[in-house]
Coordinates of C-alpha atoms (C1' of nucleotides) in Angstrom, one line a residue:
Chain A
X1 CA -27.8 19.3 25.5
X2 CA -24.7 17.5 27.2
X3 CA -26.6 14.4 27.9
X4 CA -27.5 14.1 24.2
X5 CA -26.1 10.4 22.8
X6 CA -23.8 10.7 19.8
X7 CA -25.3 9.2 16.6
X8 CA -22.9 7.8 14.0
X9 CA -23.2 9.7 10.7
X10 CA -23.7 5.9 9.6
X11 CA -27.1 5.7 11.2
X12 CA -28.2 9.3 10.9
X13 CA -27.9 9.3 6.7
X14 CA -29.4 5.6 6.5
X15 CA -32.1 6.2 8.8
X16 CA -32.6 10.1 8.6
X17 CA -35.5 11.2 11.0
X18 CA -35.8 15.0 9.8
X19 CA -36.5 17.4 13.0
X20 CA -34.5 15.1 15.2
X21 CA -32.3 16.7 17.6
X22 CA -28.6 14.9 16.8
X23 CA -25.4 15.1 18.0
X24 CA -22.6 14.0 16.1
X25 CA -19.0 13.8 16.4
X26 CA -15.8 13.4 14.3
X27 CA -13.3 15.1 12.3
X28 CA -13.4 18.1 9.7
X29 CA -13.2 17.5 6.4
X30 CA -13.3 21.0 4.8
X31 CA -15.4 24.1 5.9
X32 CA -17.0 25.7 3.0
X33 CA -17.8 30.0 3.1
X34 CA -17.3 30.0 6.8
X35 CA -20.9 27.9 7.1
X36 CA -20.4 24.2 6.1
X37 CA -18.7 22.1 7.7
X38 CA -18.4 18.5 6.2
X39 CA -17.7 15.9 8.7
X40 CA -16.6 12.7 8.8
X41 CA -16.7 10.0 11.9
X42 CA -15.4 6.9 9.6
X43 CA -18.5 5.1 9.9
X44 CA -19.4 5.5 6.3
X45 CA -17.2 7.2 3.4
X46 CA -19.9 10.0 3.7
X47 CA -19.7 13.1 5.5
X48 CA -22.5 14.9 6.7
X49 CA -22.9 19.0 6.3
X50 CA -23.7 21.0 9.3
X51 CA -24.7 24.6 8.5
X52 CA -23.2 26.9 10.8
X53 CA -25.0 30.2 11.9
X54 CA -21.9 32.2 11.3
X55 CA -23.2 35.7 12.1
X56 CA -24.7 34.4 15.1
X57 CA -21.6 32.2 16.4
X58 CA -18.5 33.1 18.1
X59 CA -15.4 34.0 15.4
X60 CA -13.2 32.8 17.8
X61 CA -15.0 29.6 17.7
X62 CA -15.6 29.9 13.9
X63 CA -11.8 30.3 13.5
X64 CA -11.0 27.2 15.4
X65 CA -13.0 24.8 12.4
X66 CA -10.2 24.0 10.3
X67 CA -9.4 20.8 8.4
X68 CA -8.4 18.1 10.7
X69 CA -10.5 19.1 14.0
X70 CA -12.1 17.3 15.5
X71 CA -15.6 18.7 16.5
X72 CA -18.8 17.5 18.4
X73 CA -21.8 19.3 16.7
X74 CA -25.9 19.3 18.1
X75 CA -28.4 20.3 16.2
X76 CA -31.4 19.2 14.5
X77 CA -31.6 17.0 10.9
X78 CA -33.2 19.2 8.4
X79 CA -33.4 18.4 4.4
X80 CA -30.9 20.1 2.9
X81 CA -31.5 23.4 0.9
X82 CA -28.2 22.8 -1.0
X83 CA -28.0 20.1 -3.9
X84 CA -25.1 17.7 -2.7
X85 CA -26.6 16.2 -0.2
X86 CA -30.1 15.3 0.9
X87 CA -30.1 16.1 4.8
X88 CA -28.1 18.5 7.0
X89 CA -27.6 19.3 10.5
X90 CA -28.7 22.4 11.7
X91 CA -26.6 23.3 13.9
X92 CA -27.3 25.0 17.3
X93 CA -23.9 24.1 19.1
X94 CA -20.5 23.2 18.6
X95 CA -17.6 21.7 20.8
X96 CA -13.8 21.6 19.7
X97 CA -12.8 18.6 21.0
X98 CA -9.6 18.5 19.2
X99 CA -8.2 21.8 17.2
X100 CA -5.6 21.1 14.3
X101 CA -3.8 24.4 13.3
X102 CA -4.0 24.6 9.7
X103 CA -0.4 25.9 9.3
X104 CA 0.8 22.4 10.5
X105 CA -1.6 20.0 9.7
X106 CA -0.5 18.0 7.2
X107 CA -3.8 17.2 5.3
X108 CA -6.0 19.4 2.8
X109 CA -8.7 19.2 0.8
X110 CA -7.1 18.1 -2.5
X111 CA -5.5 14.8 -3.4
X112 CA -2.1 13.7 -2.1
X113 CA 0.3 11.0 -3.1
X114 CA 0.2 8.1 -1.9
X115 CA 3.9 8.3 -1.6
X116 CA 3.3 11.2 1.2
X117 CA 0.4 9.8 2.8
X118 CA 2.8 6.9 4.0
X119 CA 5.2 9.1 5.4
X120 CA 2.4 10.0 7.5
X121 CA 0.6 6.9 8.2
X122 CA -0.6 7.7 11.4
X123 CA -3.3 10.3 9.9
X124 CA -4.0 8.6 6.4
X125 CA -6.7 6.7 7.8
X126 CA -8.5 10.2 7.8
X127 CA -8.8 10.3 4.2
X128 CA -11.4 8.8 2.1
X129 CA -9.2 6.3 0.3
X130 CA -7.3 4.9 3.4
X131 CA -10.9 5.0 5.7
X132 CA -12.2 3.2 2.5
X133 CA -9.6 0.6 2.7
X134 CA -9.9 0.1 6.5
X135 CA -13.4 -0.4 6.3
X136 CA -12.9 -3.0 3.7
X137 CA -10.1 -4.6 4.9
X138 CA -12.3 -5.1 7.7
X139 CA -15.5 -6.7 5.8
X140 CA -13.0 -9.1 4.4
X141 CA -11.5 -10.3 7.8
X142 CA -15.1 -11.2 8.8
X143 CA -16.0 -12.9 5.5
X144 CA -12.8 -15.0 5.9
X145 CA -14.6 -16.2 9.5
X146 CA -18.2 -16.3 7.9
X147 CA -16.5 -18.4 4.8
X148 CA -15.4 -20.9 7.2
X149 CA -17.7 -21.1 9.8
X150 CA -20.7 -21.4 7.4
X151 CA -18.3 -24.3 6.0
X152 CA -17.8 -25.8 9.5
X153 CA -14.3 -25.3 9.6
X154 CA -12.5 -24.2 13.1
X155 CA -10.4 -21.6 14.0
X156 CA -6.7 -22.5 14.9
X157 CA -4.8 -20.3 16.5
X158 CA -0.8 -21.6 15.5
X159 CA 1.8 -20.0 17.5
X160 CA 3.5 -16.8 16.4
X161 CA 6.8 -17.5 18.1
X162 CA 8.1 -20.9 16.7
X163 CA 11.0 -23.5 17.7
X164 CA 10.9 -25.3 14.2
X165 CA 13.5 -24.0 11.7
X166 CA 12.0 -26.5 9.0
X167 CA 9.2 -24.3 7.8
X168 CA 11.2 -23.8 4.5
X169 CA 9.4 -20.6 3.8
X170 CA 12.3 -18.4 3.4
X171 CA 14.5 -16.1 5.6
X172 CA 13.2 -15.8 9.5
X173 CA 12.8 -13.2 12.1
X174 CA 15.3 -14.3 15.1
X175 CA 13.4 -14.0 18.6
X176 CA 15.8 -14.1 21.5
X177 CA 16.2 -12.1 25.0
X178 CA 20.1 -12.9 25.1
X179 CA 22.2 -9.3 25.2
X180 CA 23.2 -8.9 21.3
X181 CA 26.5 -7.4 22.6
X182 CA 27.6 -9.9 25.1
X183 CA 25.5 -13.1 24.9
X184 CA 26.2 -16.1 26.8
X185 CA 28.8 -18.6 25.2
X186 CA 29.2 -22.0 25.3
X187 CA 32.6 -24.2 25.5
X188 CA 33.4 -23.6 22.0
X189 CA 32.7 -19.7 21.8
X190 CA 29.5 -20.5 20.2
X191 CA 26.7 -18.8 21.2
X192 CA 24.6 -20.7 23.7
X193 CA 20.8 -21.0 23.3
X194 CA 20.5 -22.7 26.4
X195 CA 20.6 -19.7 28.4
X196 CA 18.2 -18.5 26.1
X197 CA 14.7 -17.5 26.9
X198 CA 13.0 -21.0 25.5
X199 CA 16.5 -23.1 25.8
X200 CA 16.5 -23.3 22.4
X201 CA 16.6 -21.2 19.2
X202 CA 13.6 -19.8 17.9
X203 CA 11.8 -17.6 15.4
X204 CA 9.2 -16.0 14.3
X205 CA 6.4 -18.0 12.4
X206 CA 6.9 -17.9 8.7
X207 CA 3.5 -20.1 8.3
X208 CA 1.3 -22.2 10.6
X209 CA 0.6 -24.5 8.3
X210 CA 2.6 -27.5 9.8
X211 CA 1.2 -27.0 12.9
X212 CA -2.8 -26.3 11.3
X213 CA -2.1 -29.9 9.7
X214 CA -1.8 -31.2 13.2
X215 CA -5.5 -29.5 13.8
X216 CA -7.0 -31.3 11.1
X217 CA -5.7 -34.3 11.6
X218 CA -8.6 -34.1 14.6
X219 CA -10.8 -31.4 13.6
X220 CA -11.2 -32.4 9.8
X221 CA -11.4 -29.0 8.2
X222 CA -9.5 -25.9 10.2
X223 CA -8.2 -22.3 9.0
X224 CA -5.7 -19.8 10.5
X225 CA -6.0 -16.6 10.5
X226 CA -2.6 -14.6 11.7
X227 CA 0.5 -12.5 11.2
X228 CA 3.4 -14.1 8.9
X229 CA 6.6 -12.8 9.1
X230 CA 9.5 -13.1 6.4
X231 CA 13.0 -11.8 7.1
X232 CA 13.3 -11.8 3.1
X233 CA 15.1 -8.2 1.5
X234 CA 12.0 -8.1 -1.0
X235 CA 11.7 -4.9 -1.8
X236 CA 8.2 -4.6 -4.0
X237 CA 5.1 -3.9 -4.5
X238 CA 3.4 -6.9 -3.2
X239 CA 6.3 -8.2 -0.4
X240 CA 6.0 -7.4 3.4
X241 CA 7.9 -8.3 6.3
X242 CA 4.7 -8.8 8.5
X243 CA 1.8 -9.8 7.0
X244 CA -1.4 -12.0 7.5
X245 CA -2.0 -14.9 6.1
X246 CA -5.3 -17.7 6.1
X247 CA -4.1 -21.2 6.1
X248 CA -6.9 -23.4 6.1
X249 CA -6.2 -28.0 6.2
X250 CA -8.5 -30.1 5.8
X251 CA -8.6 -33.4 6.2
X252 CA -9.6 -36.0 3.4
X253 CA -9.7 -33.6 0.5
X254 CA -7.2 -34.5 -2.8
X255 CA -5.8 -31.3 -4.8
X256 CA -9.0 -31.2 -6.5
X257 CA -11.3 -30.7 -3.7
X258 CA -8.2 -27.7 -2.7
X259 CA -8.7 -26.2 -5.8
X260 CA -12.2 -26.1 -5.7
X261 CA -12.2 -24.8 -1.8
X262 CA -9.4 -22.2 -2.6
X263 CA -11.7 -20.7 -5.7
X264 CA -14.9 -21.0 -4.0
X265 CA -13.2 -18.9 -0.8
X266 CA -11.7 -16.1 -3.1
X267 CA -15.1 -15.4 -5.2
X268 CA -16.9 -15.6 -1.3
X269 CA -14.7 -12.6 -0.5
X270 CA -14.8 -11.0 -3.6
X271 CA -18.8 -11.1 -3.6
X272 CA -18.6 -9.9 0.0
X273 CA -17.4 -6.9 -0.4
X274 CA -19.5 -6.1 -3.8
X275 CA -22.3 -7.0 -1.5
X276 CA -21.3 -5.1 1.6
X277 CA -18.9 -2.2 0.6
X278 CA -20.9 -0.6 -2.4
X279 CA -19.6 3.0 -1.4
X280 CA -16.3 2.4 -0.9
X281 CA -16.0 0.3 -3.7
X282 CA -17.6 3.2 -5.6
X283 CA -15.2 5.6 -4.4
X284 CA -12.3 3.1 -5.0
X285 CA -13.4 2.6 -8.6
X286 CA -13.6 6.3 -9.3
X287 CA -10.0 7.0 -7.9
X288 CA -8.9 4.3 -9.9
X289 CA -10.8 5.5 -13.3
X290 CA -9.2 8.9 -12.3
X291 CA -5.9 8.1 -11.7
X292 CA -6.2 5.4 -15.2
X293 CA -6.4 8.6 -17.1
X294 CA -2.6 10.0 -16.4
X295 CA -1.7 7.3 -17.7
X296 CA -0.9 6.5 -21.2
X297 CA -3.5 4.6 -23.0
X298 CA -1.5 1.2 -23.3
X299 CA -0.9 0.9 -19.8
X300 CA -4.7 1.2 -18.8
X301 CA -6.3 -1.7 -17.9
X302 CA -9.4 -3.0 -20.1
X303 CA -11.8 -3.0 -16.9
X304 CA -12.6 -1.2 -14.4
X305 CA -12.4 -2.4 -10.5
X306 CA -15.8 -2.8 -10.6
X307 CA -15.9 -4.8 -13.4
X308 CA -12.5 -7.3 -12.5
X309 CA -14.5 -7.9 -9.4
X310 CA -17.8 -9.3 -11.0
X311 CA -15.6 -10.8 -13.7
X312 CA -13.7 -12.7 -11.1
X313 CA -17.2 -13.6 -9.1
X314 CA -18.8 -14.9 -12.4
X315 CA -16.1 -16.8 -14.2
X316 CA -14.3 -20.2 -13.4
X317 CA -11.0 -19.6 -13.0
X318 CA -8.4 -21.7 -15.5
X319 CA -6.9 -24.8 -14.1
X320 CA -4.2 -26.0 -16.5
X321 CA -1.5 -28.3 -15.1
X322 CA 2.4 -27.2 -14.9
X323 CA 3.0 -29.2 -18.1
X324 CA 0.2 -28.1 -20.2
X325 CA 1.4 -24.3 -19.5
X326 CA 5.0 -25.4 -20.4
X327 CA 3.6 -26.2 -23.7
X328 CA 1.8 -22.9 -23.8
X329 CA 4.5 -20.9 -23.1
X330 CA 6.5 -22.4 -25.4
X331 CA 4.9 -21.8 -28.2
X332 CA 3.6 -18.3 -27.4
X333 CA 4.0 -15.6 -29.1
X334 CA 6.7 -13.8 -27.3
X335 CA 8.8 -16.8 -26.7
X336 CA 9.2 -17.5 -30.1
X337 CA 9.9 -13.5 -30.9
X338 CA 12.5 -14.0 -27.7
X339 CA 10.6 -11.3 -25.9
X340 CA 10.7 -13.0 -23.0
X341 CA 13.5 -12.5 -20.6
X342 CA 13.6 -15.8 -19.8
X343 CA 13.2 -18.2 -22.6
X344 CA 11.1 -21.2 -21.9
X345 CA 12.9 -24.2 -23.0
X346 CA 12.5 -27.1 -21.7
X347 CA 10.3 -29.2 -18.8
X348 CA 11.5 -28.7 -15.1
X349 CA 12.5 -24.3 -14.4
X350 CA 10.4 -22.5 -12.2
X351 CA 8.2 -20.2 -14.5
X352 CA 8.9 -16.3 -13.7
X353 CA 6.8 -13.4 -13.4
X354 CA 6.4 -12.7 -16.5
X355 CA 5.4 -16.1 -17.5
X356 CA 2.4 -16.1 -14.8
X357 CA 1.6 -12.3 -16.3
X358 CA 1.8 -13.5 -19.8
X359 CA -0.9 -16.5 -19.1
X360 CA -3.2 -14.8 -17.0
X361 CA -3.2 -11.4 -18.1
X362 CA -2.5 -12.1 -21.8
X363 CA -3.4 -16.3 -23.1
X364 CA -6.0 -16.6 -20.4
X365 CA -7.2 -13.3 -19.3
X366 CA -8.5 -14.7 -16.0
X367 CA -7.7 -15.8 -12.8
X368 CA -5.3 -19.3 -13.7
X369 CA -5.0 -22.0 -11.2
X370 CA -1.6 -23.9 -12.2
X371 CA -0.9 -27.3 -10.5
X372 CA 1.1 -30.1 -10.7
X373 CA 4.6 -29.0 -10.8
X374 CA 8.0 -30.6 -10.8
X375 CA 8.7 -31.9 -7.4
X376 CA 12.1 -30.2 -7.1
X377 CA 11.3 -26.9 -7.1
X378 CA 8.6 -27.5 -4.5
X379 CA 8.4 -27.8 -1.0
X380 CA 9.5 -31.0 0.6
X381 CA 5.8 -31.3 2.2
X382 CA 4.0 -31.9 -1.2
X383 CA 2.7 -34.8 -2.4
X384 CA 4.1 -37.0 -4.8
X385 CA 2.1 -37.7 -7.6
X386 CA 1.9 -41.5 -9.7
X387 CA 4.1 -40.2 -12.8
X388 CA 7.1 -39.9 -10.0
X389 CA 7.7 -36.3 -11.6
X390 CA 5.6 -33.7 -9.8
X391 CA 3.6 -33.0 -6.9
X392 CA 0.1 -32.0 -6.3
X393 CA 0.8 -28.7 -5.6
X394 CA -1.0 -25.6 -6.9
X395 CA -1.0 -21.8 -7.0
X396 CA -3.8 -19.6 -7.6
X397 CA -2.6 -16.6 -10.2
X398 CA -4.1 -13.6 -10.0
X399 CA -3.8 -10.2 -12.6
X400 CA -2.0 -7.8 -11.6
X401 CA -0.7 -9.2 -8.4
X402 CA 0.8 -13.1 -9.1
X403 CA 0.3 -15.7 -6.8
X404 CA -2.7 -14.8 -4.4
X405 CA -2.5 -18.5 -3.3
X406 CA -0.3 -21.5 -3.0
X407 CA -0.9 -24.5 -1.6
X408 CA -0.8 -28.7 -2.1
X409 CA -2.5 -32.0 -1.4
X410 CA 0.0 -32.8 1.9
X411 CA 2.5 -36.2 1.5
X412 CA 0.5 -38.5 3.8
X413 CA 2.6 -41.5 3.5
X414 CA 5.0 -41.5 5.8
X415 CA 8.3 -43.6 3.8
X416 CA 7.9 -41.1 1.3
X417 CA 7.8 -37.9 3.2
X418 CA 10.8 -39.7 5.5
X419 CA 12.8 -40.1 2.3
X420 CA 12.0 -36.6 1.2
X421 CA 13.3 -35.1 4.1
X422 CA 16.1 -36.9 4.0
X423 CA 17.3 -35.9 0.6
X424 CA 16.6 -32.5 0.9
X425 CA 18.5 -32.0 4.4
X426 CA 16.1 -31.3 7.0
X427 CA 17.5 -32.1 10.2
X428 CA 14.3 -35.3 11.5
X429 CA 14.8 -33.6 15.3
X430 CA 12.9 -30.5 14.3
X431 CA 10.2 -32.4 12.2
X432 CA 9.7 -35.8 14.5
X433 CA 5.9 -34.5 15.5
X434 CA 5.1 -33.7 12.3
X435 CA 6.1 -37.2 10.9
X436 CA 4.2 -38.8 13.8
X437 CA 1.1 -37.2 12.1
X438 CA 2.1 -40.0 9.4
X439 CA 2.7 -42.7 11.9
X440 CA -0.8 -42.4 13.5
X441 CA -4.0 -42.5 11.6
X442 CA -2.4 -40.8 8.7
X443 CA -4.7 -39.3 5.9
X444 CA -4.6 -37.5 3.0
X445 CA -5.4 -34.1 3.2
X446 CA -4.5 -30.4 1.6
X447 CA -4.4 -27.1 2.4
X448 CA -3.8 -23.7 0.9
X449 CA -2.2 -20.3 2.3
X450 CA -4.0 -16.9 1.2
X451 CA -2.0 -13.9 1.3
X452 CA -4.5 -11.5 2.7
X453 CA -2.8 -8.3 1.7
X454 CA -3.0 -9.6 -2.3
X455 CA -6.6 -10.4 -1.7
X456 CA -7.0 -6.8 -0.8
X457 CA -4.9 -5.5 -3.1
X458 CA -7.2 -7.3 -5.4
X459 CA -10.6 -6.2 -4.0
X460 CA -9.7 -2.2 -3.6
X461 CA -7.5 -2.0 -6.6
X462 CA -4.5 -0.8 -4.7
X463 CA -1.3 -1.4 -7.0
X464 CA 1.3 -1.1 -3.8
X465 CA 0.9 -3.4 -0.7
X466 CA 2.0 -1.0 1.6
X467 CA -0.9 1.0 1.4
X468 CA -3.6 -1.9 2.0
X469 CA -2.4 -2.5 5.8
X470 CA -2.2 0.6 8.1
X471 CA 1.6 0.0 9.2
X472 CA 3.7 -1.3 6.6
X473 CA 6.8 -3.8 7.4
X474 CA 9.4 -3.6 5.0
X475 CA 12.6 -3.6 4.9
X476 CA 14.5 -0.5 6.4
X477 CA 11.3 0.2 7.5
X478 CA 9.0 0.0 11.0
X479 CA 8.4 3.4 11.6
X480 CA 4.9 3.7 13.7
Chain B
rU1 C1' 20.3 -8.3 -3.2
rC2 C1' 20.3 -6.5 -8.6
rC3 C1' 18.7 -3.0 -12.6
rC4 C1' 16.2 1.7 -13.9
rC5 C1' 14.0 6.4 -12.5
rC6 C1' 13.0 10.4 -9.0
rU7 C1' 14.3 14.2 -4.9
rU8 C1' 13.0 22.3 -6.1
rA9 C1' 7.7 26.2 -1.0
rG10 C1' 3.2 22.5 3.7
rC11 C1' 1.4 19.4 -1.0
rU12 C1' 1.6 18.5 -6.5
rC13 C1' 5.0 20.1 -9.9
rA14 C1' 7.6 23.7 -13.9
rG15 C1' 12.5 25.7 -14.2
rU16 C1' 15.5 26.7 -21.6
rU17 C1' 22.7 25.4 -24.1
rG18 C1' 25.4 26.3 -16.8
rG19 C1' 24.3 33.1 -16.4
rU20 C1' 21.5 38.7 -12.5
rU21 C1' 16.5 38.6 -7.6
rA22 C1' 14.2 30.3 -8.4
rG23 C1' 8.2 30.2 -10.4
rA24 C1' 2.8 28.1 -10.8
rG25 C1' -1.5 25.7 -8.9
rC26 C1' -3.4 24.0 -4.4
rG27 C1' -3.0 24.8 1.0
rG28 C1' -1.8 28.7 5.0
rC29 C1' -2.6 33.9 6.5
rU30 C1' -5.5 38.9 5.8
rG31 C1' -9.8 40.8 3.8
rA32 C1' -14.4 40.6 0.8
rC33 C1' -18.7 37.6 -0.3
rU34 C1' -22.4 34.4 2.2
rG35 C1' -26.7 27.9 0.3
rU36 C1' -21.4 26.2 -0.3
rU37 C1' -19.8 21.1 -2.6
rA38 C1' -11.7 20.2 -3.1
rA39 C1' -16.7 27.3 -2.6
rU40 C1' -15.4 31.9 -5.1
rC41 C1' -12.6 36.7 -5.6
rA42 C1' -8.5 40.1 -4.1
rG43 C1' -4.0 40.6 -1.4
rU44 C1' 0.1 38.4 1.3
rA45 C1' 3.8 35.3 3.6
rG46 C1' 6.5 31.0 2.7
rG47 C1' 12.9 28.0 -0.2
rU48 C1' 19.2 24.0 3.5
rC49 C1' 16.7 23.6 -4.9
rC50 C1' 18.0 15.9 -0.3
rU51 C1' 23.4 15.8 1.9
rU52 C1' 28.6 16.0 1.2
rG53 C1' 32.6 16.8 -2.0
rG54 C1' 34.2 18.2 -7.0
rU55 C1' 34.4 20.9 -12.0
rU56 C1' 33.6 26.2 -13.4
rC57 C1' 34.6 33.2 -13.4
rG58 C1' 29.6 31.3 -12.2
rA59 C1' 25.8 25.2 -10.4
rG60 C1' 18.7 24.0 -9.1
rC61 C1' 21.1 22.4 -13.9
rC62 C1' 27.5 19.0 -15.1
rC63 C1' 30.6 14.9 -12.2
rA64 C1' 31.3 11.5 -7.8
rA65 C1' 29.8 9.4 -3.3
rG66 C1' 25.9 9.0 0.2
rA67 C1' 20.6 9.3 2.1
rG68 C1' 15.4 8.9 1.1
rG69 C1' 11.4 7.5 -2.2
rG70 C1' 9.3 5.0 -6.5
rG71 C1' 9.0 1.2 -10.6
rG72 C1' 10.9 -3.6 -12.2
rA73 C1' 13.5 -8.5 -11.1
rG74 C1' 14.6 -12.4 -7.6
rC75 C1' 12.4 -14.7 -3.1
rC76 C1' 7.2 -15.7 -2.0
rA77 C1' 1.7 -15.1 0.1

RNA sequence: UCCCCCUUAGCUCAGUUGGUUAGAGCGGCUGACUGUUAAUCAGUAGGUCCUUGGUUCGAGCCCAAGAGGGGGAGCCA
């Protein structure tokens, strides 16, 4: 019996072979009338019932099954006699491998917050939601590789730890091995990077992208795939600290070609996982439709998760130009009533949430890919467009969530990105390699960044970001 | 960082105008039952009412400060 190989409960309910001797290992779910165990290994969101012979088994032993144990049950696969399920595992022995005393353990049979299952993050993934969400989060970091690979794009790995201040993508994380209460001093009292660990200041990355534009500019068409980390005090729904982000550059495509790559990648994804997650994406929808009904019938959303995924897979997304939603907004509905909080008035202000909510979730009703916006309240990396106005940058808009995506055609010519640089303030010692890229066989190319939590925020229909990576970052926050 | 809301049993929550001994469901424990499906039935234990200070004859309830959590805004992906 010992030398019996463990089959995942995967393979045994795909492939059942009935009158095959199994052995099977994982965790307790619930044990029903002191004979049905329902266990769960994480391979699949199903569990699989072993039938205890209680009056034939040890009560010591039979006391020992409680929620949370971990078990390693033989026996052999019979069709079930019972209705919720169609095969069973007789079983003829079982091993505690792990006990879990019921007065401590946390988790029960019922549904929890998701409030208290991040307070215990360390055993959510033994729920069907979180396992649900691994799994996925999983099938989507493949399809990002299969996206690109199928596309003939390469991997970049862009370091994590980075020397360039000139990112401009908000607040950084300091990395240093100087002694916070006594480090070393220069002349002047200042403190003195030199003696630092890489003679210099230096950060964690807050994008790779002007390094992945380097790859390109050799490679053609490359993509990142790695952690992000912003030192921002965001304190939301859809903000982390440390997060992962897909940057792909490519060489030789305008903004156009980046809006059709960056559309074409998100309905990929979004069709992967309809494809290769059905039962979690079951599950997933039914929580959902469960938890919609608490809610009060004007805060429900029209579809279900289910069906924003097809819609988003089957529909081209909206591409209307900075200007052209200006002139939307303008004269909508709620500007004119002044229900906005912010008024649109005039050509040139950054458009707020409720702007992006009101054209894609209201005027739209799809995803919205806005581009072309004023060039000042852009990054200095964007490219200039003819009218001398805006740059070809662009955001992908997404419901519920905002920007999924943002990204631009790159400023290839090198006077203009000098004299951008210049104006805004950017010291030219932290940037000279990245203006070289200009000076030698320059091209036009774009790229896009794709926060990857949003995308899965998207595909499982989680509404908080914190619960679609296993250890959330956030501010006041690193526990685990 | 700003605005709003919440904090009562292991979990989810109720608790009347401030009034005697703070409740329910689930979970735990004990027992019954034994083809169950978050099993069912009976019994039982379990409380720093977030913390500190204040008002009051009396505070879970009112006031102030703090802590933790949530929602929204900004920043962005």
């Amino acid at each position: 019996m010992k030398d019996l190989k463990r089959t995942k409960i995967k393979e045994l309910l795909d492939a059942p072979v009935i009158g095959k001797k199994v052995n099977v290992k994982g965790w307790v779910r619930t044990f029903r009338n002191n004979q049905f165990i329902a266990i769960n290994d994480g391979s699949t969101i199903n569990n699989i019932q072993g039938v205890v012979d209680f009056e034939n088994t040890d009560e010591k032993l039979l006391k020992r099954i409680t929620t949370g144990a971990c078990i390693s049950v033989t026996g052999d696969l019979a069709e079930s006699k019972g209705k919720g399920q169609s095969v069973e595992i007789i079983v003829e022995n079982i091993e505690i491998l792990g006990d879990a005393d019921p007065e401590k353990f946390p988790l029960q049979p019922k549904k929890h917050s998701l409030e208290f299952l991040r307070e215990i993050a360390h055993l959510r993934v033994r729920t069907n939601t979180f396992s649900a969400i691994y799994r996925i989060r999983h099938a989507m970091i493949f399809a990002v590789h299969k996206f690109f690979t199928d596309r003939g794009f390469y991997n970049v790995h862009t370091p994590i730890i980075t020397g360039s201040d000139a990112e401009g993508a908000g607040e950084m994380f300091r990395v240093t091995t100087l002694d916070p209460a006594n480090p070393a001093k220069d002349e002047d009292g200042n403190i003195n990077y030199k003696e630092d660990f890489f003679g210099k200041e230096t950060n964690l990355t807050v994008s790779g992208q002007l390094e992945g534009e380097t790859a390109c500019m050799g490679l053609s068409e490359i993509y990142t795939f790695g952690p992000t980390f912003r030192a921002e005090n965001s304190n939301t729904s859809r903000h982390l600290a440390e997060f992962w982000m897909i940057e792909p550059e490519m060489a030789f495509y305008d903004i156009n070609d980046n809006m059709d790559l960056a559309e074409a990648f998100v309905k990929y994804l979004v069709n992967y996982a309809l494809d290769n997650c059905s039962d979690d994406l079951a599950f997933l929808n039914q929580r959902a439709l469960d938890d919609e009904k608490t809610k009060p019938q004007q805060e429900r959303s029209e579809l279900s998760l289910l069906e924003r995924l097809k819609f988003v897979a089957e529909n081209d997304f909206e591409r209307v130009t900075y200007t052209e939603a200006i002139d939307i907004l303008r004269n909508s509905k709620p500007n004119k009533k002044k229900k906005f909080q912010y008024l649109i008035e005039g050509w040139g202000a950054d458009l707020q949430s409720e702007h992006e909510r009101f054209l894609v979730e209201k005027h739209f009703k799809k995803p919205v890919i806005l581009y072309n916006y004023p060039k000042d309240i852009k990054a200095f990396y964007m490219r200039q467009n003819d009218d001398g106005k805006t740059v070809a940058a662009m955001d992908v808009l997404f419901p519920g969530i905002g920007e999924i995506i943002g990204g631009s055609q790159r400023e290839e010519r090198y006077g203009i990105l000098k004299q951008r640089i210049d104006e805004i303030g950017i010291p030219e010692k932290d940037l000279w390699w990245y203006l070289e890229l200009r000076k030698f066989g320059s091209a036009p190319h774009s790229g896009f960044g794709l926060g990857f939590e949003r995308m899965i925020q998207f595909v499982t229909g989680m509404t908080n970001i914190r619960d679609v990576i296993p250890f959330p970052r956030t501010p006041d926050n690193a526990e685990f």
